[in-house]
Amino acid sequence: MKPRRKAVPGMRSRRTPTVRRIRPAITPVPPTSRPATRPAGAAAPPASGQAGPRGPEPALDVLGGRPVRLAVDLGRGLVLTNPVIAASGGCGFGVEVAELVDLPRLGAIVTRGVAVKPAGGQPAPRTADVPAGLLIGVGPQHPGLQQVVDRYAGTWARWPVPVIVNLGGASAGDLAEGARMLDDVAGVAAVEVNLSSGGGARVFGLDAASTSSAIAAVRRATDLPVIAKLTAAAGDLRAVAKAAEEAGADAISAINTLPGLAVSADRGGAALGSTYGGICGPALKPVALRVVYEVVQAVDIPVIGIGGVATVDDVLDFLALGAVAVGVGVAALADPMLPVRLADALADACRERGLEDVAALVGTALPARPGPASTRGAEYAR
Amino acid sequence: MRLAGAELVERREVLPGTFLTAWHAPPVVTGARAGQYVHVRAVDPGGLPRRIPFPIATADAATGVLTLLTSGTGWAGTVRVGDRADIAGPLGRPFEVDPRSRHLLLVAEGGAIVAVRFLVDEAVRDARSVVLLFGAATASSVYPTSLLPDEVEYVVATADGSLGHRGSVADLVREYEAWADQAFAAGPPSLLATLATQAAGRRQRLGVATLGRKRGGGRPPAAGSTEARRKAFLQVAVGQSIGCAAATCLGCAVEGADGVALRACREGPVFAADELAWPEP
Ligand SMILES: Cc1cc2nc3c(=O)[nH]c(=O)nc-3n(C[C@H](O)[C@H](O)[C@H](O)COP(=O)(O)O)c2cc1C
Ligand code: FES
C-alpha cells in the first residue's frame, strides 16, 4: 500500500523537480501583527514578494485564537493558501467576478475552458434544471487562447491568487501548442488539461493511452504545473489516473461534468440545443466521491475533488476520501463568494476539532488497505 | 447592480397559479428601468444554491417596492408576507424608447407580459400613448386589466376565441404598425420571430422614413449600442434562462445576427430585433 501521507496538503509531492517561482502567495503572519478588525474566519492577507524558490510558507489562520494551517501543495511549486478552488466554469476568466469576490481569499481560480482555436459554443438553450443540479450544454466558447492571454493575463499577474488555465484541444498537438503559449506567461500559475475535450470520437480522458499522450504532450511543452482533469465517463479511472501521473501530471482534478440529457417541456426533443449536456451540482457528488476514492488510492500525486460542492460538509467529505483540495463549480454561479466562505468554514471545522492543520482531515475515510476498484458501472456485478 | 435584503410585503394570486409578489427593496428599485430584471436567491431543495431571474414588473421609487410575477411552485411557492430574500438588481439592459416616439406598441404573450409591464408605467409617466396587445391560450389566463393603468389601450387575443380576437396576438399587429413609432415585445421565440419578420418588412409596406434619418449621411450607431436600440422600430425581451447573471457561465446565449453568441444577462435581455438571428417563423 502507498503511504497515505503522500497526498496530504502541505507535504511536497514526489514530483517537484523544477524550481519555479510561482507568484507570491501568503506568508505566515505572526498573530501579534494581525489587525483586530478583520472579520471572523478571514484568512491572512497576502504579503507579496517573499515567496522563496520552494514556494511560500503555509498560511496561518489564527482567528479564534488558534492557528490553522490551510495551505496546500499541488506540486511543482504550486502552493495554494487554502484548499478551496473556484473550478473551471464557475467564475469565467475571473475578471467577471473580480468585483464580487474577495480574490486573495480563494485557493485558486481555474478559468473557463480555452483552446488554441476560437470556439463559438453550443446553440441555445444551454442549461436545463435537473433535480439537485443543472444540465449544461454551453460547449467551448472563447476567442482563442492567444486572445485570452492578451486580454487577461496582465490582470491575473496582479492578483494575489493563482490563476490556473483550463486547456482543451482537438488533439495532443493542439494541447501542446496551447501549453507552449502559456509557458512563461506571467499571471498563469498552472495548466489544467481538460481530458473531457478531444477531437471527434476521441475524448482524451476515456482511456489510459489517450490520456497518456495528451498529458505527455503538455508536459513536454511547459514547465508549469500540469493538472489532469478526469472525466468519470471513462471505464477504468485508476488506469487513466495512473497514466496521467506517469505521463508527468503534477496533480489530478476529478471530476468534470457527466454526460446527461433532459427532455424539452413540450417533449418535442431534447431540452438543450446541444442535445447532451453535462450534469453538475449535488447530483454529481456521489460519482465524484467514488472517483476520488479510487484515484487517490491509485496515484501518489495530489487530487482535487470536484463535483457538487456546496457546503462545508461536502468539502469535508472530499478531504476524508483523500482529496487535498476541492473545486466549486456550478454552486459559485449563484453565490460567487461561496468558495471563500467554504474556506473560512473549513478553518472553523479544524478549530472545532482541535486540529492545527487541515491535512489532518485528509484521507480519514480511506481504508487501511487499498479498496477494490468500483465495478465499472455494474454495481451489482460480483 | 445592487444587493438588497428584501422583504415580501404582499403576495396574491392574480391568475391561476401566478402570484404577484411585492418586495420592499429600495436599493434595487432605485434607478430600475423597464426591461431589466432581478436575480433572487433561492435554495433548491436538492441543495444547489440557485438564483432565479424575474423581470421587474413594476418598481416604485417613492415606496421602494418592486413587484414580480412568480409561480406558486418551488421556492416561490414557499414565500409568505414578512419573509426576506436576497435580491440582486437591477440587472441587464432596459428598453430604449426614442425620446421622439409618441406612440408605443407593446406586444406580449402569456406570462412574458411581465417583461413589458413596467414599460407601460414608464410610457404613461412620459405622456406617451400605449397600446398593449396581449395573447393568451384562453380567457382565464388573460392578464387582468386591474393590474394596468387606465391610460393604456389593452387589446386581447385568445387562441380559443374565448375572449377578444381568436388566434395569435401577432394577427393584431398589422392594424397598429402604421400608428406605432416603436414596438416592444416579449413572448415565446416563435412569436418574437414572427414579429421580427413583420418589422423587417414594415418600412416597405408603409413607405415611411425611419426615425432619426433626417440627414442621409453619418455613420449609423454601432449595433447593440443604446443609440442604435433607440432608433430600432422593434425591441424584444428574450426569455433566455439566466444562470449566473454575471456574464460568466455563458448559459444564457442567444444567437446574434452575425452568428456570434450574445449574452442575454449582459447584452440583453432586451435586444433590437435586428441584432439577433431569427429562425423562419
Ligand atoms: C457553466 C459551467 C462551465 C464549465 N466549463 C468547464 C470547462 O470549460 N472546462 C472544464 O474542464 N470544466 C468545466 N466545467 C465543469 C466544472 O469545472 C466541474 O468539473 C463540474 O461542473 C462539476 O462540479 P460542480 O458540481 O461543482 O459544478 C463547467 C461547469 C459549469 C457549471
Ligand atoms: S447567465 Fe451566465 S453568462 Fe449570462
XYZ file of C-alpha atoms and ligand atoms in Angstrom:
698
model
C 0.000 0.000 0.000
C 1.057 3.546 -0.718
C 1.729 5.622 2.355
C -1.276 7.850 2.692
C 0.670 10.892 3.702
C 1.896 11.341 0.155
C -1.335 13.042 -0.785
C -1.545 15.330 2.159
C -1.704 19.108 1.918
C 1.421 20.866 2.942
C 3.561 17.847 2.135
C 5.579 18.198 -1.011
C 4.607 15.685 -3.590
C 7.214 13.373 -5.023
C 7.365 15.256 -8.256
C 8.941 18.629 -7.586
C 11.888 18.737 -9.942
C 11.699 22.272 -11.265
C 12.493 25.174 -9.074
C 9.974 27.645 -10.279
C 8.916 30.908 -8.862
C 5.175 30.978 -8.637
C 3.555 34.289 -7.821
C 3.829 35.158 -4.178
C 1.073 33.703 -2.136
C 0.662 34.047 1.567
C 3.459 34.088 4.048
C 2.886 33.398 7.695
C 1.662 36.334 9.637
C 2.580 36.430 13.287
C -0.551 36.555 15.404
C 0.527 39.799 17.024
C 0.739 41.725 13.747
C -2.836 40.943 12.830
C -5.289 43.832 12.784
C -8.094 43.293 15.245
C -10.766 44.418 12.804
C -10.656 41.506 10.347
C -13.960 39.598 10.238
C -14.103 36.246 11.942
C -12.749 33.418 9.862
C -10.972 35.616 7.354
C -7.663 34.344 6.072
C -4.415 36.207 6.450
C -3.836 38.991 3.929
C -1.284 38.332 1.224
C 2.211 39.582 1.794
C 3.909 39.830 -1.533
C 7.383 39.253 -2.753
C 8.541 36.876 -0.082
C 7.989 33.527 -1.710
C 11.163 31.522 -1.717
C 12.142 29.238 -4.545
C 10.454 26.352 -2.808
C 7.190 28.269 -2.639
C 5.777 30.257 0.206
C 5.425 29.038 3.731
C 1.929 27.913 4.634
C -0.670 30.386 5.720
C -1.660 30.602 9.311
C -5.189 31.373 10.198
C -5.128 32.387 13.781
C -8.578 33.802 14.250
C -10.437 32.220 17.053
C -7.148 32.185 18.890
C -5.876 29.000 17.348
C -3.685 28.910 14.273
C -4.953 26.654 11.499
C -2.759 25.773 8.624
C -4.736 25.616 5.376
C -2.003 25.724 2.726
C -1.937 23.022 0.083
C 0.973 21.977 -2.085
C -0.115 20.781 -5.513
C 3.416 20.104 -6.652
C 6.000 21.876 -8.810
C 5.849 24.930 -6.600
C 2.104 25.497 -6.857
C 1.094 26.190 -3.293
C -2.417 27.357 -2.503
C -3.183 29.358 0.594
C -6.262 27.253 1.207
C -7.814 24.155 -0.359
C -10.941 25.739 -1.879
C -10.671 26.477 -5.585
C -13.128 28.113 -7.977
C -13.484 25.309 -10.543
C -13.498 25.856 -14.281
C -16.728 27.447 -15.466
C -17.690 28.745 -12.042
C -16.134 32.181 -12.486
C -15.426 32.732 -16.192
C -11.983 34.268 -16.595
C -12.122 35.678 -13.091
C -12.423 39.266 -14.287
C -16.204 38.946 -14.447
C -16.454 38.278 -10.723
C -13.438 40.250 -9.525
C -15.702 42.901 -8.011
C -17.910 40.370 -6.264
C -15.272 38.092 -4.798
C -12.515 38.645 -2.301
C -9.904 37.136 -4.615
C -6.983 36.788 -2.175
C -9.117 34.510 -0.055
C -9.645 31.969 -2.837
C -7.290 28.990 -3.008
C -7.066 29.379 -6.777
C -9.155 30.312 -9.776
C -9.491 27.952 -12.715
C -10.565 29.676 -15.910
C -13.306 28.610 -18.246
C -12.036 26.169 -20.854
C -9.927 27.616 -23.653
C -8.122 26.138 -26.633
C -5.794 27.456 -29.300
C -8.567 27.852 -31.852
C -11.547 30.090 -31.018
C -14.887 28.397 -30.473
C -18.462 29.632 -30.553
C -20.195 27.307 -28.143
C -23.394 25.319 -28.484
C -26.815 26.510 -29.682
C -29.376 27.685 -27.099
C -30.924 26.587 -24.827
C -27.747 25.860 -22.933
C -28.971 24.984 -19.480
C -31.755 22.848 -18.074
C -32.762 22.361 -14.468
C -32.428 18.820 -13.191
C -33.084 17.554 -9.668
C -30.270 18.684 -7.374
C -28.255 20.080 -10.204
C -28.009 21.647 -13.585
C -27.525 20.208 -17.038
C -25.209 22.436 -19.043
C -24.595 22.416 -22.768
C -22.514 25.555 -23.114
C -19.674 23.962 -25.056
C -16.331 25.640 -25.589
C -16.846 29.343 -26.198
C -13.826 31.644 -26.184
C -11.924 33.926 -28.553
C -8.891 31.604 -28.750
C -6.048 31.158 -26.290
C -3.834 33.970 -27.571
C -6.671 36.476 -27.259
C -7.458 35.240 -23.776
C -3.835 35.606 -22.700
C -3.545 39.055 -24.288
C -6.744 40.227 -22.656
C -6.492 38.789 -19.175
C -3.009 37.585 -18.209
C -1.856 41.075 -17.263
C -4.737 41.336 -14.822
C -4.117 37.844 -13.467
C -0.483 38.702 -12.830
C -1.591 41.469 -10.480
C -3.922 39.236 -8.493
C -2.782 37.666 -5.250
C -4.394 34.369 -6.229
C -3.018 31.700 -8.561
C -4.883 31.535 -11.879
C -4.962 28.101 -13.496
C -5.857 27.957 -17.174
C -8.229 25.150 -18.198
C -6.949 23.943 -21.549
C -8.768 21.849 -24.134
C -7.873 20.761 -27.627
C -8.824 18.524 -30.503
C -5.504 16.675 -30.481
C -2.442 16.168 -28.328
C -0.676 18.540 -30.723
C -3.292 21.213 -30.021
C -2.811 20.783 -26.299
C 0.956 21.032 -26.658
C 0.649 24.210 -28.696
C -1.630 25.688 -26.066
C 0.665 24.697 -23.229
C 3.631 26.248 -25.040
C 1.691 29.501 -25.406
C 1.055 29.530 -21.658
C 4.565 28.637 -20.609
C 6.302 31.632 -19.085
C 3.223 33.837 -19.250
C 3.211 35.949 -16.118
C -0.134 35.518 -14.435
C -0.583 31.861 -15.338
C 0.174 29.611 -12.373
C -0.653 26.212 -13.879
C -2.405 24.401 -16.703
C -5.395 22.177 -16.098
C -5.832 19.812 -19.023
C -9.487 19.156 -19.751
C -9.417 15.460 -20.579
C -13.107 15.669 -21.497
C -12.052 17.522 -24.630
C -10.706 15.913 -27.749
C -11.343 15.588 -31.439
C -14.340 13.772 -32.892
C -14.917 10.485 -31.146
C -11.585 10.626 -29.369
C -12.027 12.201 -25.983
C -8.658 12.009 -24.219
C -9.871 11.010 -20.807
C -11.786 7.901 -21.848
C -8.778 5.619 -21.878
C -5.281 5.410 -20.465
C -3.443 5.560 -23.786
C -5.070 8.805 -24.992
C -4.701 10.325 -21.549
C -1.046 9.465 -21.555
C -0.405 11.023 -24.953
C -2.346 14.170 -24.047
C -0.594 14.737 -20.729
C 2.836 13.813 -22.086
C 2.412 16.342 -24.888
C 1.554 19.077 -22.409
C 4.348 18.035 -20.057
C 6.913 18.355 -22.813
C 5.596 21.763 -23.811
C 5.672 23.541 -20.463
C 7.372 23.768 -17.097
C 4.160 24.944 -15.495
C 2.457 22.638 -13.026
C 0.116 20.364 -15.010
C -3.199 19.220 -13.589
C -5.062 16.411 -15.367
C -8.842 16.821 -15.151
C -10.543 13.467 -15.337
C -13.940 12.547 -16.697
C -15.965 9.917 -14.878
C -17.193 8.724 -18.272
C -14.010 6.625 -18.507
C -14.249 2.935 -17.756
C -11.219 2.353 -15.590
C -10.344 5.556 -13.813
C -7.469 4.044 -11.879
C -5.704 3.247 -15.112
C -6.471 6.695 -16.548
C -5.227 8.452 -13.415
C -2.113 6.322 -13.309
C -1.440 7.089 -16.963
C -1.756 10.815 -16.252
C 0.651 10.537 -13.347
C 3.192 8.571 -15.316
C 2.962 10.998 -18.232
C 4.004 13.795 -15.912
C 0.901 15.310 -14.344
C 1.641 17.088 -11.065
C -1.903 16.774 -9.774
C -5.276 15.399 -10.743
C -8.663 17.054 -10.607
C -11.750 14.890 -10.564
C -14.303 15.182 -11.954
C -15.727 17.060 -14.877
C -19.464 17.053 -15.599
C -21.024 13.741 -16.600
C -22.966 13.446 -19.882
C -26.724 13.591 -19.406
C -29.935 14.505 -21.153
C -33.150 16.358 -20.357
C -36.401 16.425 -22.336
C -37.898 19.713 -23.514
C -41.083 20.981 -21.844
C -43.222 20.115 -24.886
C -41.498 16.714 -25.183
C -40.689 17.519 -28.787
C -36.990 16.808 -28.332
C -34.048 17.389 -26.036
C -34.148 20.372 -23.699
C -30.670 21.540 -24.712
C -29.629 22.832 -28.100
C -26.611 20.550 -27.849
C -28.890 17.526 -27.070
C -26.472 16.149 -24.478
C -25.262 18.232 -21.583
C -23.049 17.860 -18.553
C -24.592 17.169 -15.155
C -23.171 19.280 -12.376
C -24.212 20.138 -8.853
C -25.071 17.954 -5.863
C -26.493 15.287 -8.183
C -22.928 14.638 -9.308
C -21.349 14.393 -5.878
C -21.575 10.626 -5.222
C -19.931 9.957 -8.579
C -17.157 12.422 -7.797
C -16.612 10.922 -4.345
C -16.345 7.466 -5.861
C -13.800 8.634 -8.403
C -11.714 10.496 -5.817
C -11.726 7.428 -3.589
C -10.472 5.226 -6.391
C -7.953 7.656 -7.827
C -6.379 8.665 -4.522
C -5.524 5.039 -3.921
C -4.061 4.621 -7.381
C -1.680 7.602 -7.580
C 0.855 9.444 -5.449
C 0.130 12.936 -6.766
C -2.378 15.246 -5.070
C -6.034 15.018 -6.067
C -8.513 17.912 -6.249
C -12.103 16.769 -5.674
C -14.790 18.476 -7.789
C -18.491 17.724 -8.094
C -21.460 19.069 -6.186
C -19.575 21.007 -3.546
C -21.995 23.477 -1.971
C -21.450 23.160 1.792
C -18.539 22.642 4.162
C -19.763 19.091 4.720
C -19.171 18.440 1.040
C -15.636 19.791 1.421
C -15.018 17.566 4.443
C -16.318 14.516 2.557
C -13.877 15.032 -0.298
C -10.978 15.601 2.087
C -11.887 12.497 4.080
C -11.554 10.480 0.894
C -8.070 11.796 0.307
C -8.580 14.885 -1.854
C -6.208 17.650 -0.739
C -8.344 20.409 -2.255
C -11.820 20.875 -3.688
C -13.236 22.789 -6.638
C -16.551 24.619 -6.544
C -18.264 24.829 -9.928
C -21.915 25.493 -10.530
C -22.698 26.483 -6.935
C -20.462 29.525 -7.324
C -22.644 30.862 -10.139
C -25.456 31.849 -7.785
C -23.087 32.638 -4.965
C -19.649 33.805 -6.114
C -18.436 34.249 -2.536
C -19.258 30.632 -1.664
C -15.717 29.247 -2.151
C -14.322 31.909 0.185
C -16.929 31.152 2.818
C -16.205 27.450 2.495
C -12.517 28.093 3.165
C -13.467 30.037 6.283
C -15.840 27.287 7.370
C -13.114 24.721 6.805
C -10.793 26.608 9.134
C -13.592 26.685 11.692
C -14.134 22.951 11.259
C -10.456 22.395 12.044
C -10.677 24.583 15.123
C -13.750 22.791 16.390
C -11.853 19.543 16.137
C -8.756 20.976 17.738
C -6.719 20.488 14.556
C -3.862 22.774 13.614
C -3.511 21.620 10.045
C -6.209 20.843 7.521
C -4.009 17.918 6.449
C -5.314 16.036 9.449
C -8.715 15.889 7.794
C -7.356 14.306 4.637
C -7.794 10.619 3.989
C -9.566 9.699 7.209
C -12.193 7.660 5.305
C -9.711 5.693 3.245
C -9.388 2.009 4.006
C -6.267 0.706 5.727
C -5.527 -1.410 2.679
C -6.339 -0.361 -0.868
C -10.020 -0.996 -1.541
C -11.227 -2.833 -4.607
C -11.935 -0.893 -7.782
C -15.529 0.136 -8.416
C -17.126 -2.349 -10.738
C -17.230 -0.031 -13.739
C -20.863 0.887 -13.619
C -22.148 -2.587 -12.916
C -22.668 -2.127 -9.215
C -24.417 -5.470 -8.760
C -21.734 -7.491 -10.513
C -19.525 -9.569 -8.300
C -26.102 46.009 -9.650
C -27.031 46.220 -6.002
C -27.942 43.627 -3.424
C -30.852 44.059 -1.106
C -32.172 42.073 1.765
C -35.761 42.473 0.567
C -38.937 41.841 2.490
C -42.082 40.384 0.964
C -44.866 42.877 1.656
C -47.667 41.438 -0.465
C -48.458 38.212 -2.261
C -51.681 37.484 -4.092
C -52.808 35.174 -6.844
C -53.615 37.233 -9.919
C -54.074 34.358 -12.351
C -54.444 30.666 -11.631
C -51.000 29.590 -10.416
C -49.474 33.057 -10.885
C -48.753 35.326 -7.958
C -47.986 38.975 -7.777
C -45.313 39.389 -5.143
C -44.326 42.814 -3.885
C -40.930 43.297 -2.258
C -39.618 46.201 -0.263
C -36.136 46.641 -1.716
C -35.241 50.344 -2.049
C -31.627 49.854 -3.234
C -32.784 47.667 -6.121
C -35.732 49.891 -7.041
C -33.520 52.960 -7.328
C -32.794 53.545 -10.976
C -34.563 50.384 -12.170
C -35.839 50.630 -15.742
C -38.336 48.725 -17.828
C -36.885 45.571 -19.351
C -34.409 44.981 -16.533
C -34.583 42.003 -14.224
C -33.631 40.951 -10.729
C -31.891 37.785 -9.608
C -33.425 36.327 -6.488
C -31.519 33.932 -4.299
C -33.498 30.772 -3.758
C -32.452 27.473 -2.324
C -33.163 24.450 -4.408
C -34.415 21.530 -2.352
C -31.577 19.497 -3.841
C -29.002 21.664 -2.120
C -27.707 23.627 -5.104
C -27.669 27.345 -4.361
C -29.677 28.999 -7.091
C -30.787 32.409 -8.150
C -33.948 32.814 -10.168
C -34.277 35.670 -12.659
C -37.509 37.672 -12.693
C -38.309 40.606 -14.958
C -39.209 43.667 -12.901
C -42.992 44.006 -13.329
C -43.189 47.367 -11.617
C -40.862 49.436 -9.471
C -42.000 52.384 -7.423
C -39.211 54.680 -6.345
C -41.468 56.511 -3.884
C -42.193 53.419 -1.794
C -39.125 51.352 -2.662
C -41.368 48.467 -3.680
C -40.918 46.300 -6.741
C -43.320 43.655 -7.960
C -42.573 40.352 -9.637
C -44.828 37.713 -11.109
C -43.937 34.335 -9.658
C -45.305 30.844 -9.919
C -46.789 29.090 -6.943
C -44.312 26.231 -7.091
C -40.746 25.666 -5.933
C -39.118 28.414 -3.879
C -41.710 30.978 -4.973
C -44.488 28.786 -3.607
C -42.993 28.776 -0.128
C -42.558 32.517 0.472
C -45.000 34.361 2.712
C -45.523 38.007 3.616
C -42.792 39.044 6.016
C -40.228 36.639 4.551
C -36.912 38.020 3.422
C -34.951 37.268 0.292
C -31.663 38.343 -1.179
C -32.434 40.217 -4.394
C -29.711 41.377 -6.780
C -30.527 44.013 -9.347
C -31.478 45.865 -11.376
C -29.676 43.777 -13.989
C -29.433 43.734 -17.753
C -30.152 46.408 -20.310
C -33.541 48.129 -20.453
C -35.902 49.006 -23.290
C -34.720 52.152 -25.008
C -37.510 54.486 -26.042
C -36.664 57.135 -28.592
C -37.440 60.487 -26.931
C -39.431 61.448 -30.050
C -41.675 58.376 -30.009
C -45.247 59.301 -29.091
C -46.984 56.026 -29.867
C -45.710 52.819 -28.327
C -46.973 49.411 -29.357
C -46.393 46.698 -26.765
C -46.918 43.068 -27.746
C -46.797 40.158 -25.326
C -47.957 36.608 -24.965
C -48.636 34.639 -21.798
C -46.517 35.121 -18.718
C -43.955 37.082 -20.730
C -46.224 40.133 -20.399
C -44.373 40.849 -17.198
C -41.310 41.802 -19.246
C -43.149 44.739 -20.889
C -45.391 45.587 -17.953
C -43.038 48.162 -16.442
C -42.701 49.881 -19.804
C -46.421 50.718 -19.607
C -45.778 52.728 -16.442
C -42.749 54.461 -17.899
C -44.651 55.393 -21.054
C -47.655 56.723 -19.151
C -45.343 58.730 -16.908
C -43.746 60.243 -20.006
C -47.172 61.004 -21.522
C -46.829 58.650 -24.475
C -49.810 56.708 -25.763
C -49.607 52.987 -25.323
C -51.400 50.105 -26.988
C -50.793 46.755 -25.338
C -51.611 43.706 -27.463
C -51.799 40.560 -25.399
C -52.210 36.933 -26.398
C -53.207 34.034 -24.170
C -54.457 30.491 -24.552
C -57.853 31.200 -23.075
C -59.887 33.871 -21.244
C -58.981 32.616 -17.777
C -55.292 33.247 -18.375
C -55.690 36.808 -19.642
C -53.668 39.323 -17.655
C -56.178 41.280 -15.545
C -56.950 44.870 -16.549
C -56.949 45.781 -12.872
C -53.153 45.462 -12.938
C -52.801 48.003 -15.742
C -53.116 51.792 -15.658
C -56.302 53.212 -17.207
C -54.366 55.136 -19.835
C -53.324 52.048 -21.760
C -55.395 50.656 -24.629
C -55.474 46.920 -23.990
C -56.361 44.516 -26.831
C -56.595 40.797 -26.242
C -56.360 37.727 -28.446
C -57.034 34.186 -27.234
C -56.150 31.010 -29.067
C -59.594 29.527 -28.409
C -61.513 32.736 -29.036
C -62.951 32.807 -25.515
C -62.018 36.485 -25.217
C -61.201 39.059 -27.858
C -59.674 38.125 -31.192
C -59.496 34.421 -31.922
C -55.960 33.484 -32.870
C -52.470 34.807 -32.317
C -51.616 38.193 -30.909
C -49.364 38.623 -33.952
C -52.525 38.911 -36.086
C -53.369 42.161 -34.296
C -50.091 43.891 -35.021
C -50.786 44.885 -38.628
C -53.593 47.160 -37.552
C -51.271 49.192 -35.368
C -47.992 49.156 -37.194
C -48.669 52.393 -39.056
C -49.737 54.120 -35.857
C -46.762 52.944 -33.812
C -43.487 54.838 -33.639
C -41.812 51.940 -31.887
C -42.746 48.444 -30.779
C -41.603 46.389 -27.790
C -42.330 42.698 -27.444
C -41.934 39.746 -25.124
C -43.118 36.201 -25.602
C -42.131 32.788 -26.865
C -39.382 32.634 -29.511
C -41.887 31.789 -32.255
C -43.879 34.978 -31.585
C -40.747 37.110 -31.468
C -39.547 35.597 -34.739
C -42.898 36.400 -36.390
C -42.805 39.966 -35.110
C -39.192 40.422 -36.183
C -40.049 39.302 -39.706
C -43.069 41.613 -39.805
C -40.993 44.503 -38.514
C -38.298 43.930 -41.114
C -40.885 44.368 -43.893
C -42.687 47.273 -42.282
C -40.886 50.146 -43.923
C -41.515 48.859 -47.425
C -45.174 48.223 -46.640
C -45.726 51.637 -45.161
C -43.247 53.589 -47.202
C -42.174 55.538 -44.118
C -38.875 57.082 -43.295
C -37.079 55.728 -40.265
C -36.850 57.908 -37.227
C -33.583 59.690 -36.857
C -32.550 59.554 -40.518
C -33.171 63.184 -41.332
C -29.800 63.654 -42.946
C -28.759 60.906 -45.268
C -25.093 60.767 -44.239
C -23.392 59.962 -40.981
C -22.232 56.675 -39.645
C -25.049 54.570 -38.189
C -24.638 53.816 -34.490
C -22.937 50.512 -33.654
C -25.282 47.543 -33.411
C -26.226 46.937 -29.808
C -25.441 50.468 -28.676
C -28.082 52.367 -26.745
C -28.319 54.792 -29.629
C -28.922 52.035 -32.180
C -31.544 50.442 -29.989
C -33.323 53.750 -29.550
C -33.619 54.009 -33.302
C -34.867 50.438 -33.773
C -38.546 50.007 -34.524
C -38.781 46.692 -32.684
C -37.079 45.750 -29.426
C -37.628 42.352 -27.872
C -37.053 40.972 -24.383
C -35.834 37.391 -24.679
C -36.756 34.796 -22.094
C -33.407 33.009 -22.079
C -32.644 31.206 -18.857
C -30.224 33.198 -16.757
C -27.779 31.225 -14.637
C -25.124 33.487 -13.178
C -26.309 36.910 -14.395
C -22.642 37.872 -14.250
C -21.650 37.026 -17.818
C -19.513 34.094 -16.671
C -21.429 30.869 -17.334
C -22.495 31.633 -20.927
C -25.646 29.642 -20.285
C -27.848 32.499 -21.485
C -26.513 32.736 -25.038
C -28.723 33.936 -27.876
C -27.573 33.815 -31.455
C -26.659 37.215 -32.821
C -27.383 38.281 -36.405
C -23.706 37.725 -37.274
C -23.731 34.244 -35.742
C -21.813 35.276 -32.637
C -23.459 34.379 -29.338
C -24.744 37.265 -27.248
C -25.387 37.011 -23.524
C -28.978 37.670 -22.519
C -27.840 38.507 -18.994
C -25.449 41.248 -20.061
C -26.099 42.431 -23.634
C -29.819 41.720 -23.077
C -32.365 40.641 -22.052
C -33.627 43.425 -24.345
C -32.252 43.468 -27.862
C -33.142 45.383 -31.005
C -34.764 42.775 -33.238
C -32.131 43.230 -35.939
C -29.307 42.310 -33.539
C -30.494 38.707 -33.373
C -30.644 35.782 -35.771
C -34.254 34.736 -36.330
C -35.403 31.323 -37.490
C -38.127 31.178 -40.143
C -41.304 31.774 -38.129
C -21.113 26.686 -16.620
C -20.029 25.663 -16.469
C -18.966 25.646 -17.360
C -17.954 24.697 -17.239
N -16.916 24.747 -18.120
C -15.882 23.877 -17.974
C -14.758 23.932 -18.840
O -14.688 24.781 -19.734
N -13.747 23.031 -18.674
C -13.791 22.092 -17.676
O -12.848 21.317 -17.552
N -14.850 22.023 -16.844
C -15.887 22.871 -16.964
N -16.967 22.799 -16.103
C -17.026 21.700 -15.132
C -16.716 22.135 -13.714
O -15.416 22.656 -13.603
C -16.870 20.953 -12.742
O -15.934 19.974 -13.060
C -18.247 20.342 -12.789
O -19.232 21.320 -13.018
C -18.583 19.595 -11.514
O -18.506 20.435 -10.391
P -19.767 21.206 -9.743
O -20.785 20.168 -9.424
O -19.212 21.887 -8.547
O -20.253 22.173 -10.770
C -18.001 23.722 -16.210
C -19.067 23.752 -15.313
C -20.064 24.690 -15.411
C -21.211 24.691 -14.425
S -26.423 33.991 -17.242
Fe -24.364 33.352 -17.028
S -23.438 34.319 -18.760
Fe -25.450 35.065 -18.805
